[in-house]
C-alpha atoms as an extended CHARMM CRD file, in Angstrom:
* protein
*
       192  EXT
         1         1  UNK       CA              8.4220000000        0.7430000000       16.2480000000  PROA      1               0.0000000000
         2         2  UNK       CA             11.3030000000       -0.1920000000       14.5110000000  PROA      2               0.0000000000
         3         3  UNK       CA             11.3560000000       -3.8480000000       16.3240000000  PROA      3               0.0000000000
         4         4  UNK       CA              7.7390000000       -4.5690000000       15.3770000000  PROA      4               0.0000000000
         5         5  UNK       CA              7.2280000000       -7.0950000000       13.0720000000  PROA      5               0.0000000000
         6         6  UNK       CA              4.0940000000       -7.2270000000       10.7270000000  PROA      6               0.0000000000
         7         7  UNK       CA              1.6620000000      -10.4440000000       10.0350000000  PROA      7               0.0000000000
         8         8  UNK       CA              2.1500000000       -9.5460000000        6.1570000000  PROA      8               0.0000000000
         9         9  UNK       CA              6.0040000000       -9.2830000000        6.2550000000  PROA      9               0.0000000000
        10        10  UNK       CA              5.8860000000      -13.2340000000        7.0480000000  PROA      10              0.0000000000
        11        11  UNK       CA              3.4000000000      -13.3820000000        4.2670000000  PROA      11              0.0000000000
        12        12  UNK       CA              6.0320000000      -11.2380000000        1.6790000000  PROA      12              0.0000000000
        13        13  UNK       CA              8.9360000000      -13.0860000000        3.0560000000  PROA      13              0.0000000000
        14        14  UNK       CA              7.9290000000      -16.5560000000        2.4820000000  PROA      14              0.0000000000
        15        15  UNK       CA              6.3630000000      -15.7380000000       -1.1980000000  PROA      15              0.0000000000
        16        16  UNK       CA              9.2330000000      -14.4070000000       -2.0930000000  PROA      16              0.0000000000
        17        17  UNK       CA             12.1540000000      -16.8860000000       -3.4360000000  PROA      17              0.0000000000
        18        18  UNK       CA             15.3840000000      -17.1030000000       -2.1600000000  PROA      18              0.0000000000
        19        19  UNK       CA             17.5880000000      -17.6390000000       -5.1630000000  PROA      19              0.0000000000
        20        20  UNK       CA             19.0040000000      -14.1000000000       -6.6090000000  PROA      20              0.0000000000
        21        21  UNK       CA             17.8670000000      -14.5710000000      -10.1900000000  PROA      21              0.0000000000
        22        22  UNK       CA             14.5930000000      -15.7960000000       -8.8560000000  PROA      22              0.0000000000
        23        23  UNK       CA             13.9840000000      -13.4120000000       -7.1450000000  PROA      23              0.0000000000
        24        24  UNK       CA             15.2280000000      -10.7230000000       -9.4610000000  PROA      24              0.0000000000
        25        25  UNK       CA             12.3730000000      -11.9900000000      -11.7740000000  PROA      25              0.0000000000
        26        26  UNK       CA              9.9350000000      -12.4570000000       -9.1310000000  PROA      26              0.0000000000
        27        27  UNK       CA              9.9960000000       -8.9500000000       -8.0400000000  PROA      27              0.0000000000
        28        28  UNK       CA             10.4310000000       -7.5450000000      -12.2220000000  PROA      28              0.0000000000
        29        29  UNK       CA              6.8650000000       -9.2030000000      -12.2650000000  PROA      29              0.0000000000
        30        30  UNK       CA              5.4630000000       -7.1560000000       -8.8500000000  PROA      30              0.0000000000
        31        31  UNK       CA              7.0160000000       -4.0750000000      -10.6140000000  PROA      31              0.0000000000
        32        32  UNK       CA              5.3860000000       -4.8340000000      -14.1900000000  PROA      32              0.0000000000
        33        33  UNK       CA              2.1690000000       -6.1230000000      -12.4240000000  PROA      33              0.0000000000
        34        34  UNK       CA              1.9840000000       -2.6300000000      -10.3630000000  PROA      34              0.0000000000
        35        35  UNK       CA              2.6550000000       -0.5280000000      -13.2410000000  PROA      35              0.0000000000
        36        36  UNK       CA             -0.0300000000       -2.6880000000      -15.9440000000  PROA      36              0.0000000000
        37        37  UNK       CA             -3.1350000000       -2.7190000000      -12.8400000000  PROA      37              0.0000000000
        38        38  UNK       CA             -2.6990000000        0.6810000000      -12.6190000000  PROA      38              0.0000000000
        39        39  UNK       CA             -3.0450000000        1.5690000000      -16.0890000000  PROA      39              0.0000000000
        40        40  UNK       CA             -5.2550000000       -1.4820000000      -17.1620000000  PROA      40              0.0000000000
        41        41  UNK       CA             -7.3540000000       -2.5010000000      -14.1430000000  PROA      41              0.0000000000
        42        42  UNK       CA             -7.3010000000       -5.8830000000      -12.8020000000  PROA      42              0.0000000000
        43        43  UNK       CA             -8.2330000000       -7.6670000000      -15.9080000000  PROA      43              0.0000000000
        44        44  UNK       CA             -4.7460000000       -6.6270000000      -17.7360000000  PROA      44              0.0000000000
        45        45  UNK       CA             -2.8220000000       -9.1430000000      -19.1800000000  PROA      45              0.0000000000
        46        46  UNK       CA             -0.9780000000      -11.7080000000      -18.0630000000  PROA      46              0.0000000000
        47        47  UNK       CA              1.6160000000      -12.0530000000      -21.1860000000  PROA      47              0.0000000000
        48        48  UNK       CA              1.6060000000       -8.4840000000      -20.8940000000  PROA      48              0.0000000000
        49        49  UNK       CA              2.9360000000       -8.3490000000      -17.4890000000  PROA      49              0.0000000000
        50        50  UNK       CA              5.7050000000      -10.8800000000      -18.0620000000  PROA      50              0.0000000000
        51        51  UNK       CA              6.8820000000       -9.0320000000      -21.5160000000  PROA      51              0.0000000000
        52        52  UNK       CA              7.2410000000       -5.8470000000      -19.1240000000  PROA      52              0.0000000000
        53        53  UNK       CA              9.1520000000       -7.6620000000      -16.4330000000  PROA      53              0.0000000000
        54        54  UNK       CA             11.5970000000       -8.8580000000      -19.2900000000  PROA      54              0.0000000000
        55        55  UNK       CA             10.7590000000      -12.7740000000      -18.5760000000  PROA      55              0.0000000000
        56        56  UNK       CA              8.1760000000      -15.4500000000      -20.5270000000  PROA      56              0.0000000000
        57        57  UNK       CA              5.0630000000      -16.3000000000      -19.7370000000  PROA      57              0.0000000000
        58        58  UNK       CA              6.5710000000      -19.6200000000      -17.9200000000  PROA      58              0.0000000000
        59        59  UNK       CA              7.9060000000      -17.6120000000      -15.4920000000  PROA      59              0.0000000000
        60        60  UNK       CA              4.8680000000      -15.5540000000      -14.2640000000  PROA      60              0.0000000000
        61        61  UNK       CA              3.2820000000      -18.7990000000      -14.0080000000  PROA      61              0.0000000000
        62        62  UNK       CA              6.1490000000      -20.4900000000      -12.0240000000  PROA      62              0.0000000000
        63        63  UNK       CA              6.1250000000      -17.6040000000       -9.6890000000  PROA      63              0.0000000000
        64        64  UNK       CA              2.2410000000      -16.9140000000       -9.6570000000  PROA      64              0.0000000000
        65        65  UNK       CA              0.1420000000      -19.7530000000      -10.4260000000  PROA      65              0.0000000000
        66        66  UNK       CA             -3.0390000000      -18.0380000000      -10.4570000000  PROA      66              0.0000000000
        67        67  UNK       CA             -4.0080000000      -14.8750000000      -10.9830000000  PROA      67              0.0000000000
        68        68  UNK       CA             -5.0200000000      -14.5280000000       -7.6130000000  PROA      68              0.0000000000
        69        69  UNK       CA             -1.6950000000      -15.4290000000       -6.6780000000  PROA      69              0.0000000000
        70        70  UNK       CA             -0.2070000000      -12.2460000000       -8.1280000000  PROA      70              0.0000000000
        71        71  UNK       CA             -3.0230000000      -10.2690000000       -6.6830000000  PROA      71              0.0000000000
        72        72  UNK       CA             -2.3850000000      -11.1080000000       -3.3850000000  PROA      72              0.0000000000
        73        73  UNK       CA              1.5010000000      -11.3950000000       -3.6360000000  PROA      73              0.0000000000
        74        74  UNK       CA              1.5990000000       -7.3760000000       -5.2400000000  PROA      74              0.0000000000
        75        75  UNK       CA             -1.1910000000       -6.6330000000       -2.2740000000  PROA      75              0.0000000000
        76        76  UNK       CA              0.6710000000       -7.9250000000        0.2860000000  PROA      76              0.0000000000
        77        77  UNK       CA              4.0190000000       -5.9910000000       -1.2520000000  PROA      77              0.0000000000
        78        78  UNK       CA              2.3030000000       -2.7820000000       -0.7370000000  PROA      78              0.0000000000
        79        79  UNK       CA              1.0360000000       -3.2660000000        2.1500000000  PROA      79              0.0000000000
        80        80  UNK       CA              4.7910000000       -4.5400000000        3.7540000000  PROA      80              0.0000000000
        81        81  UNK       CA              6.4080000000       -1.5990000000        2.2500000000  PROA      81              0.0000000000
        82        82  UNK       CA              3.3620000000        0.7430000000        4.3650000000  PROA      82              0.0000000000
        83        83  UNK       CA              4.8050000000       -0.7160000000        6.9350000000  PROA      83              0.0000000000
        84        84  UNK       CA              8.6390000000        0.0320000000        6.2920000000  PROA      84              0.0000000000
        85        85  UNK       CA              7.7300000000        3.5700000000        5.6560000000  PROA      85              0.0000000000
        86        86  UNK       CA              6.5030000000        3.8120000000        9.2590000000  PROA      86              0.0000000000
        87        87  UNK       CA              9.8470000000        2.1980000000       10.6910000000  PROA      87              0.0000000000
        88        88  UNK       CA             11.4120000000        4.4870000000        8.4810000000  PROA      88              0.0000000000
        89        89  UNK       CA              9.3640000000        7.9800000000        9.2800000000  PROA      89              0.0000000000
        90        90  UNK       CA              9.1810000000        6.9580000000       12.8930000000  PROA      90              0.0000000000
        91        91  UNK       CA             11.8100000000        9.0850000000       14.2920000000  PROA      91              0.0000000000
        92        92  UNK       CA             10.3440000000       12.6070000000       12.4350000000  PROA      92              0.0000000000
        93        93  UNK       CA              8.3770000000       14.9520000000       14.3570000000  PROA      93              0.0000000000
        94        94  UNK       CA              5.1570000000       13.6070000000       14.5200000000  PROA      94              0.0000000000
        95        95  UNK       CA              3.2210000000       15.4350000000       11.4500000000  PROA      95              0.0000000000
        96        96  UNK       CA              5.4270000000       15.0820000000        9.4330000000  PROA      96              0.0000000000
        97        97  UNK       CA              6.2870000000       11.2330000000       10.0170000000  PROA      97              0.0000000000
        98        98  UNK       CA              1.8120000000       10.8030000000        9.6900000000  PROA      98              0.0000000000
        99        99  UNK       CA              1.7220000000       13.2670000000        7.0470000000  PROA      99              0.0000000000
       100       100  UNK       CA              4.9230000000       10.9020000000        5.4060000000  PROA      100             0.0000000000
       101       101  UNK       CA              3.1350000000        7.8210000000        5.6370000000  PROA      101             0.0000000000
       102       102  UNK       CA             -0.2540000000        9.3930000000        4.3560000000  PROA      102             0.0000000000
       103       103  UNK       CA              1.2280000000       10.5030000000        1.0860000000  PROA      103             0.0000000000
       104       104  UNK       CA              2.6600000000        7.0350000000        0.5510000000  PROA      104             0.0000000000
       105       105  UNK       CA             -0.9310000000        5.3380000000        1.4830000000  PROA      105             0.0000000000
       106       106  UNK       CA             -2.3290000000        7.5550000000       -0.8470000000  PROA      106             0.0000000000
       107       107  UNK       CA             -0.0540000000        5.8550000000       -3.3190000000  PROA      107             0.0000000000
       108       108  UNK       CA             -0.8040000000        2.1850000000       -1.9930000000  PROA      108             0.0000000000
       109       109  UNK       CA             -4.4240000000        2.7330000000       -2.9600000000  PROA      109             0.0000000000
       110       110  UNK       CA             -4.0070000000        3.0000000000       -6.6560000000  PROA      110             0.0000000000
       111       111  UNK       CA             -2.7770000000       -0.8530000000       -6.2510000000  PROA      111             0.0000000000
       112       112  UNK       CA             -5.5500000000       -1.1840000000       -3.6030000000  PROA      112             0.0000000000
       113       113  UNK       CA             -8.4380000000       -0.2590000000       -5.9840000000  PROA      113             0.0000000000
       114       114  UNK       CA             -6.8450000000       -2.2570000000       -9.1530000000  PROA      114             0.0000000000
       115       115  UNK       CA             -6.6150000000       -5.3690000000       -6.9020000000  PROA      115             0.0000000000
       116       116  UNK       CA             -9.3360000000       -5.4370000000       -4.4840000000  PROA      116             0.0000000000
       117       117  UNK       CA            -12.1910000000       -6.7040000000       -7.0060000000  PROA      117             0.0000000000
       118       118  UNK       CA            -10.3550000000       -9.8020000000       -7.8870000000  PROA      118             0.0000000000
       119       119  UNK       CA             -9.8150000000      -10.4470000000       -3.6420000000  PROA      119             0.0000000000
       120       120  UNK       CA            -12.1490000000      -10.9800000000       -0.9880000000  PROA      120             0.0000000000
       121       121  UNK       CA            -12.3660000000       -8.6280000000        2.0190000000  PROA      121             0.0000000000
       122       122  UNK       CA            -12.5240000000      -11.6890000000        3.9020000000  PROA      122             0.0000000000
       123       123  UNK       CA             -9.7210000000      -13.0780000000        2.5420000000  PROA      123             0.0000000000
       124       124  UNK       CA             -6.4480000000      -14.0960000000        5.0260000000  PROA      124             0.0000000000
       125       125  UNK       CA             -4.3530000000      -12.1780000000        3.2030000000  PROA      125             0.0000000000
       126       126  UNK       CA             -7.1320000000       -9.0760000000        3.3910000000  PROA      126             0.0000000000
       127       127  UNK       CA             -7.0610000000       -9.6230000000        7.1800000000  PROA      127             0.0000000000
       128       128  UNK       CA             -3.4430000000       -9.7820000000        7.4040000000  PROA      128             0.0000000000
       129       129  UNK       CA             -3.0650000000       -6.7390000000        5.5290000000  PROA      129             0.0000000000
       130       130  UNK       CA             -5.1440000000       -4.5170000000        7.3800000000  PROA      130             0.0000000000
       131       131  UNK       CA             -3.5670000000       -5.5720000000       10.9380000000  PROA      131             0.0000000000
       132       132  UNK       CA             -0.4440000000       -4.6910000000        9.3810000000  PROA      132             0.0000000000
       133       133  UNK       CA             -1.3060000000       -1.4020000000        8.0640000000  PROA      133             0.0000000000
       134       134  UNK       CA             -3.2260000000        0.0200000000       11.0010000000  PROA      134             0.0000000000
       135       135  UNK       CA             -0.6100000000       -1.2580000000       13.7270000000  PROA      135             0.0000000000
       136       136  UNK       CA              1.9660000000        0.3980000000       11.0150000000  PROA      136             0.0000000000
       137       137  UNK       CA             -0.0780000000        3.3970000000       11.0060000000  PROA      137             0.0000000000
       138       138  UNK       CA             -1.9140000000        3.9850000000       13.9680000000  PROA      138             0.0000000000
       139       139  UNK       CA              0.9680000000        4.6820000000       16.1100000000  PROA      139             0.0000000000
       140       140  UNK       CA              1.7350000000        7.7700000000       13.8000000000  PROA      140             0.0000000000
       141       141  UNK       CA             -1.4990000000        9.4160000000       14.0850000000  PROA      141             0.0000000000
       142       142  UNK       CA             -2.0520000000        8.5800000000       17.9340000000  PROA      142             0.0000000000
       143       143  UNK       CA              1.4260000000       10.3570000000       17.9690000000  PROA      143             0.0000000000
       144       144  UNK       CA              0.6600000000       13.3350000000       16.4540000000  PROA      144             0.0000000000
       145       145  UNK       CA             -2.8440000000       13.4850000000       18.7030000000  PROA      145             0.0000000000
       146       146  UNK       CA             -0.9640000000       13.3570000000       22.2390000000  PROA      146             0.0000000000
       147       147  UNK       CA              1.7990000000       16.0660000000       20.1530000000  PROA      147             0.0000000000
       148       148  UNK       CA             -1.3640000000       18.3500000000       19.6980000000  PROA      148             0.0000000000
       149       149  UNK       CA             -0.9510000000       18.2280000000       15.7830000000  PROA      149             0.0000000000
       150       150  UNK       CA             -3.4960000000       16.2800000000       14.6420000000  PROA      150             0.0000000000
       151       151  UNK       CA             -7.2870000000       16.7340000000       15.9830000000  PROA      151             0.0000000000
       152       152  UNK       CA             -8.3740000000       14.2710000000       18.9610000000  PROA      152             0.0000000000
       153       153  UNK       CA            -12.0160000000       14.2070000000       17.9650000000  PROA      153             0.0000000000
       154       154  UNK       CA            -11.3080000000       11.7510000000       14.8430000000  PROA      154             0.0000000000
       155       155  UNK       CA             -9.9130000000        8.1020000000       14.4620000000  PROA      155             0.0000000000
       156       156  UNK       CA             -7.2230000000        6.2310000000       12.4480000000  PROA      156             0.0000000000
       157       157  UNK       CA            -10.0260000000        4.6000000000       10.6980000000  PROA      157             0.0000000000
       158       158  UNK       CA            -11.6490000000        8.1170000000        9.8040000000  PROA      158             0.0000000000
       159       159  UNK       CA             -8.2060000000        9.1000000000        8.9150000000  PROA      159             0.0000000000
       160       160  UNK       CA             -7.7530000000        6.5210000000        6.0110000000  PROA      160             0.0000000000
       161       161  UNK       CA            -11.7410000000        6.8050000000        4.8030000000  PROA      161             0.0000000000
       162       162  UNK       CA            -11.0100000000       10.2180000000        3.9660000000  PROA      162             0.0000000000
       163       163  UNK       CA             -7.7160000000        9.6180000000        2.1610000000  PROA      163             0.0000000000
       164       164  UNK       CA             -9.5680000000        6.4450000000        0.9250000000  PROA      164             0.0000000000
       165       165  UNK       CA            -11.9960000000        8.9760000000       -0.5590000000  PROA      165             0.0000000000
       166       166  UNK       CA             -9.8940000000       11.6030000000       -1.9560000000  PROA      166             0.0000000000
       167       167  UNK       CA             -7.8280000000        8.8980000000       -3.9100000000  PROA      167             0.0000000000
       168       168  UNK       CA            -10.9780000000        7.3040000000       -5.2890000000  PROA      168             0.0000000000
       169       169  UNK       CA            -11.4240000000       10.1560000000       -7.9130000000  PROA      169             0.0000000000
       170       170  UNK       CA             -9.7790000000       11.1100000000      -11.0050000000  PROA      170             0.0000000000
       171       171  UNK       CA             -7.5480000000       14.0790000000      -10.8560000000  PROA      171             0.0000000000
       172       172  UNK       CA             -6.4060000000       16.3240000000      -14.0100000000  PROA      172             0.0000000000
       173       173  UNK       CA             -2.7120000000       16.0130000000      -12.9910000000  PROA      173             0.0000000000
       174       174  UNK       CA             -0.5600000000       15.3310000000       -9.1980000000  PROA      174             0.0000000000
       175       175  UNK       CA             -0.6260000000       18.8590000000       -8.5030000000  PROA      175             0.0000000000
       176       176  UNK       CA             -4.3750000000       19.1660000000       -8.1310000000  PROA      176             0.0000000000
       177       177  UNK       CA             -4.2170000000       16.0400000000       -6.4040000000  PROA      177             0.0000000000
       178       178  UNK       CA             -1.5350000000       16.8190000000       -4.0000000000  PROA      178             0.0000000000
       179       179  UNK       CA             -3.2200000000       20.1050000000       -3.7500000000  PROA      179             0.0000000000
       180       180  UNK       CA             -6.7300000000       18.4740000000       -2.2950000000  PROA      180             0.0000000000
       181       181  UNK       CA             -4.8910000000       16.1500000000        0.2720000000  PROA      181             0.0000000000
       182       182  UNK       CA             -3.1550000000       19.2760000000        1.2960000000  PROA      182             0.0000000000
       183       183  UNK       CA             -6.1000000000       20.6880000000        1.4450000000  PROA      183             0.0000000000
       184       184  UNK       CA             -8.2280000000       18.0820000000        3.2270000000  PROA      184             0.0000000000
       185       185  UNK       CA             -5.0280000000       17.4030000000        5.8120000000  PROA      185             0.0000000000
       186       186  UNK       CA             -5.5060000000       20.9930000000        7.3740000000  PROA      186             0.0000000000
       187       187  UNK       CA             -8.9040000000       19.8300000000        8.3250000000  PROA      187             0.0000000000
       188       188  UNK       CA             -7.2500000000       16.7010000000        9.8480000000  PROA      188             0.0000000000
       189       189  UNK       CA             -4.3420000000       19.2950000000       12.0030000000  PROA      189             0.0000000000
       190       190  UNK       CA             -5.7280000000       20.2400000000       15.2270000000  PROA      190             0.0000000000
       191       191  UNK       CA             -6.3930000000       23.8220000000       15.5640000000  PROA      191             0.0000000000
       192       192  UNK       CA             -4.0260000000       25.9460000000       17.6090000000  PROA      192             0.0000000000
């Protein structure tokens, strides 16, 4: 896996500029964006985001014309970094390189849910995302299938509803959260 190269890694690379300060501020803004969707929804502030990331307004708007713009650059940044979690977990036994990558979809869908009103499903960026993520992740779970760890009788697709699901609601804290995936993953482990 480690050779395979993703349709939204072309998207991240060519976003993202080449210049070190740049790109320093460029990815300050993906970190502040992250952090202010997730607390605020997609309709947080713009001069909010660039007084996290450190930079002015000018900036943002150098880097991310449009709203939209930073929407689908921070979408397509999760979604890459799916993907280099599956290089990465690739060489683990097989649960626990799926189990790996779940936990750090599970994350991805926080950004996933702020973002995905202000994007259309239909979107290129939308399409290139999700042929990155499931050739990222489907590998993983077919893996643990032929390995006899994960059952045989379910797909990738009903794989990621259910974690889709789970991450959907509100939790009082991580532990009860971790505690339901945990939870909702034995039902995913093939019985021995």
């Amino acid at each position: 896996m480690s050779a395979q190269s993703f349709p939204v890694s072309e998207i991240v690379a060519t976003r993202r500029p080449h210049r070190k300060d740049a790109a320093r501020n460029y990815d300050a803004l993906l970190a502040a964006a992250r952090e202010a969707f997730a607390e605020q929804g997609a309709e947080a502030s713009l001069e909010d985001i660039a007084r996290r990331a450190g930079v002015g307004i000018g900036t943002l708007y150098r880097n991310f014309p449009t709203r939209r713009h930073l929407f689908e650059s921070l979408y397509a940044g999760e979604v890459d970094a799916l993907c280099e979690v599956a290089r990465e977990v690739a060489d683990l036994e097989p649960w626990e390189a799926l189990t790996t990558w779940l936990d750090r979809f599970a994350g991805y869908m926080v950004t996933k849910r702020a973002v995905r009103e202000a994007l259309n499903d239909e979107s290129e960026i939308f399409a290139a995302c999700r042929e990155s993520m499931y050739a990222a992740g489907t590998p993983l779970f077919e893996r643990a299938q032929r390995a006899g760890e994960a059952r045989t009788d379910m797909t990738f697709v009903d794989l990621l509803r259910m974690v889709a699901g789970i991450t959907a609601t509100t939790f009082d804290d991580d532990t009860q959260r971790d505690r339901v995936m945990s939870i909702a993953l034995d039902g995913v482990r093939a019985t021995r």
